[in-house]
Amino acid sequence: MEVTLLLEATENAFRIMEKARAHALGVLDTAVQFTGEQTRFMEEKRWQVLFAGAQRRKTRFQNFVGTALILFAFWMLLSGHFDPFHLTLGAICCIITAYLFHDLLFANVRVGDMRVVALRFLCYIPWLIQQIVLSNLHVASVVLRRKMPINPQIITFKTKLETDISSITLANSITLTPGTITMDIRDGVYYVHALDQKVADDLNAGEMEDRVAHIFMEADHLYVEDVLDAARIYDALRV
Amino acid sequence: MIRDSQDVIVKTLSRLLVPFMVIYALYVIMHGHHSPGGGFQGGVILAAGFVLLVVSHGLEQTRKRLSEKAAGVLSSIGVFIYAGIGALCLILGGNYLDYGKLSKLLPVVPAEARSLGILGVEIGVALAVMAVMFTIFLVIFTVGEFQEDDRSEK
Amino acid sequence: MNDFFLILSVGMCVLVLFCLYRGTFGPGVLNRAAGISAIGTKTLIILLLMGVIYDRIDMFIDISIAYALLNFIGTVVLAKYIETTGEA
Amino acid sequence: MILPLDFILILFVFICAVAAITIKDLLSAVVILGAYSFLMCLLWTEMAAIDVAFTEASVSASIGTVLMIGCVAKTKRRSKD
């Protein structure tokens, strides 16, 4: 009697231990599974970070190469000596300068097609020179008269230009034409000092702004998207 | 006056101008024996480029490129290059800054060695002048500003 | 030909005289700064004319570039001083 | 040496020097001193001393003016006399 009880008890104990072992195995399995998922997630994240870093490094490298090439062209323009010694010196200087200032020349670049922009800018310069000569004659005739019929005023207008390069192109064009001076650009509003009414009317007609917007392709919506790196330039140059 | 400028025109124009200014200064330094200019003038123009960067983009942007500590080290390195070339000529058996003797080290004729020695001396002078001018500018313009930085360092 | 360029540079010197009047007698710093920066551009042109007279234009180009850059820096620093302190 | 240009430039330099000394406002004195160094540089160039002119232009016209403006900004602007 007692022997059978003892046997049953031991059997029960073994069964319980078996169950506990199975449970523990299950827990261990899920734990291993979780940690595996976790590590895979971490791995993916690390790869993503690496990839983004590589992307940023690639952009920086492209900026570096572009800056160095432009500066080397400027160096050859200045130097005039084309023997290997001076060319090597120029290359070293350009690399040092591009390493120091690689993020200055290509900040805030929004480019559609670089060649079209350059061509339109070249076509804009003769028109600007013609405007300068015309308004120069006008201002001289106004100032040299005995009564001097000037009417100085400050006019403000809101611009539709978006990038800083086009804004300063417009501002410098306004300053280059005699009689008008750009005083400030604040939040897209131009404050321009004009000498008399005719010059101010010419400016308010907005032909110059339309032409500048046409140069940088801000009027005809040809630009692709917001680009903060120089990658598009290389694409445009390669085609 | 060290703070960042908010003006679009000055900021963009100086952003476009500073790299060309620095490369022009380096051209003046490197072509000192062909055209007017040399180490001193080129160093001053180099310092003027950094001054323009400080005035338009603020001190923080400039510190990434040339910090005060680096300026101090560069001034010492410039003097070291200058005096080192002179002392090297002295060791090689000539007078102080007698560049012709450098042809014993370099595989060139003495006339070419003289040209190379002058180039090295000009680089040293330019580094020293640039670093010292930049440091003087920062010392004058940062008096009474950035007290919190000093406190955090202590 | 040299006489022509000499007369041109003397004419530019007369223009410098007007700017110098505005620079020395002009009321306030702003008038003076405008006059002085105009003097800077005019001296640059006189410099290049002198280079043509001396027949060494390649040497004078370098110094004229330095002139233009440094004139710009001086004017920018002066303008920033007036902007930060607020007194003209 | 071109004599007529020489006399004109010396006259300008003289005017600038006298104005820079006699003026009361220190910032204006600094600005006129900038014009003085520009004209002085022109005088050196006219005497065919190009290297001296380069040094004058780079040191006195840019860094000198900038440092003097900094000194005026950190001290009093009006002189008392």
CSV table of C-alpha atoms in Angstrom, one decimal, chain C:
chain,number,residue,atom,x,y,z
C,1,MET,CA,48.3,107.4,-76.7
C,2,ASN,CA,50.0,107.8,-73.3
C,3,ASP,CA,48.9,111.4,-73.2
C,4,PHE,CA,45.3,110.3,-73.7
C,5,PHE,CA,45.4,108.0,-70.7
C,6,LEU,CA,47.2,110.6,-68.7
C,7,ILE,CA,44.4,113.1,-69.4
C,8,LEU,CA,41.9,110.4,-68.5
C,9,SER,CA,43.5,109.8,-65.1
C,10,VAL,CA,43.7,113.5,-64.3
C,11,GLY,CA,40.0,113.7,-65.1
C,12,MET,CA,39.4,110.8,-62.7
C,13,CYS,CA,41.4,112.7,-60.1
C,14,VAL,CA,39.0,115.7,-60.5
C,15,LEU,CA,36.2,113.3,-59.7
C,16,VAL,CA,38.1,112.0,-56.7
C,17,LEU,CA,38.2,115.6,-55.5
C,18,PHE,CA,34.4,115.8,-55.4
C,19,CYS,CA,34.2,112.6,-53.4
C,20,LEU,CA,36.9,113.8,-51.1
C,21,TYR,CA,34.8,116.9,-50.4
C,22,ARG,CA,31.9,114.7,-49.4
C,23,GLY,CA,34.3,112.6,-47.3
C,24,THR,CA,36.0,115.4,-45.3
C,25,PHE,CA,33.1,117.9,-44.9
C,26,GLY,CA,30.1,115.6,-45.1
C,27,PRO,CA,27.9,115.6,-42.0
C,28,GLY,CA,27.9,112.3,-40.2
C,29,VAL,CA,29.6,109.0,-40.8
C,30,LEU,CA,27.3,107.7,-43.5
C,31,ASN,CA,28.1,110.5,-46.0
C,32,ARG,CA,31.7,110.0,-45.3
C,33,ALA,CA,31.5,106.2,-45.8
C,34,ALA,CA,29.7,106.6,-49.1
C,35,GLY,CA,32.3,109.2,-50.3
C,36,ILE,CA,35.2,107.0,-49.2
C,37,SER,CA,33.9,103.9,-50.9
C,38,ALA,CA,33.4,105.9,-54.1
C,39,ILE,CA,37.0,107.0,-53.8
C,40,GLY,CA,38.0,103.4,-53.5
C,41,THR,CA,36.4,102.5,-56.8
C,42,LYS,CA,37.9,105.5,-58.5
C,43,THR,CA,41.4,104.9,-57.3
C,44,LEU,CA,41.1,101.4,-58.7
C,45,ILE,CA,40.4,102.7,-62.2
C,46,ILE,CA,43.2,105.3,-61.9
C,47,LEU,CA,45.5,102.3,-60.9
C,48,LEU,CA,44.5,100.4,-64.0
C,49,LEU,CA,45.1,103.5,-66.2
C,50,MET,CA,48.5,103.8,-64.7
C,51,GLY,CA,49.2,100.2,-65.5
C,52,VAL,CA,48.4,101.0,-69.1
C,53,ILE,CA,50.7,104.0,-69.1
C,54,TYR,CA,53.6,102.0,-67.6
C,55,ASP,CA,52.9,99.0,-69.9
C,56,ARG,CA,52.8,96.5,-67.0
C,57,ILE,CA,49.1,95.8,-66.9
C,58,ASP,CA,49.6,92.1,-65.7
C,59,MET,CA,51.2,93.3,-62.5
C,60,PHE,CA,48.7,96.0,-61.8
C,61,ILE,CA,45.8,93.6,-62.2
C,62,ASP,CA,46.8,91.7,-59.0
C,63,ILE,CA,47.0,94.8,-56.9
C,64,SER,CA,43.7,96.1,-58.2
C,65,ILE,CA,41.9,92.8,-57.3
C,66,ALA,CA,43.3,93.2,-53.8
C,67,TYR,CA,42.1,96.8,-53.7
C,68,ALA,CA,38.5,95.8,-54.6
C,69,LEU,CA,38.3,93.0,-52.0
C,70,LEU,CA,39.7,95.0,-49.2
C,71,ASN,CA,37.5,98.0,-49.9
C,72,PHE,CA,34.5,95.7,-49.7
C,73,ILE,CA,35.7,94.4,-46.3
C,74,GLY,CA,36.2,97.8,-44.8
C,75,THR,CA,32.8,99.0,-45.9
C,76,VAL,CA,31.1,95.8,-44.5
C,77,VAL,CA,32.7,96.1,-41.1
C,78,LEU,CA,31.8,99.8,-40.9
C,79,ALA,CA,28.2,99.0,-41.8
C,80,LYS,CA,28.1,96.3,-39.2
C,81,TYR,CA,29.4,98.6,-36.6
C,82,ILE,CA,26.7,101.1,-37.4
C,83,GLU,CA,24.0,98.3,-37.4
C,84,THR,CA,25.0,96.9,-34.1
C,85,THR,CA,25.5,100.1,-32.1
C,86,GLY,CA,22.6,101.9,-33.8
C,87,GLU,CA,24.4,105.3,-33.9
C,88,ALA,CA,25.1,106.9,-37.2
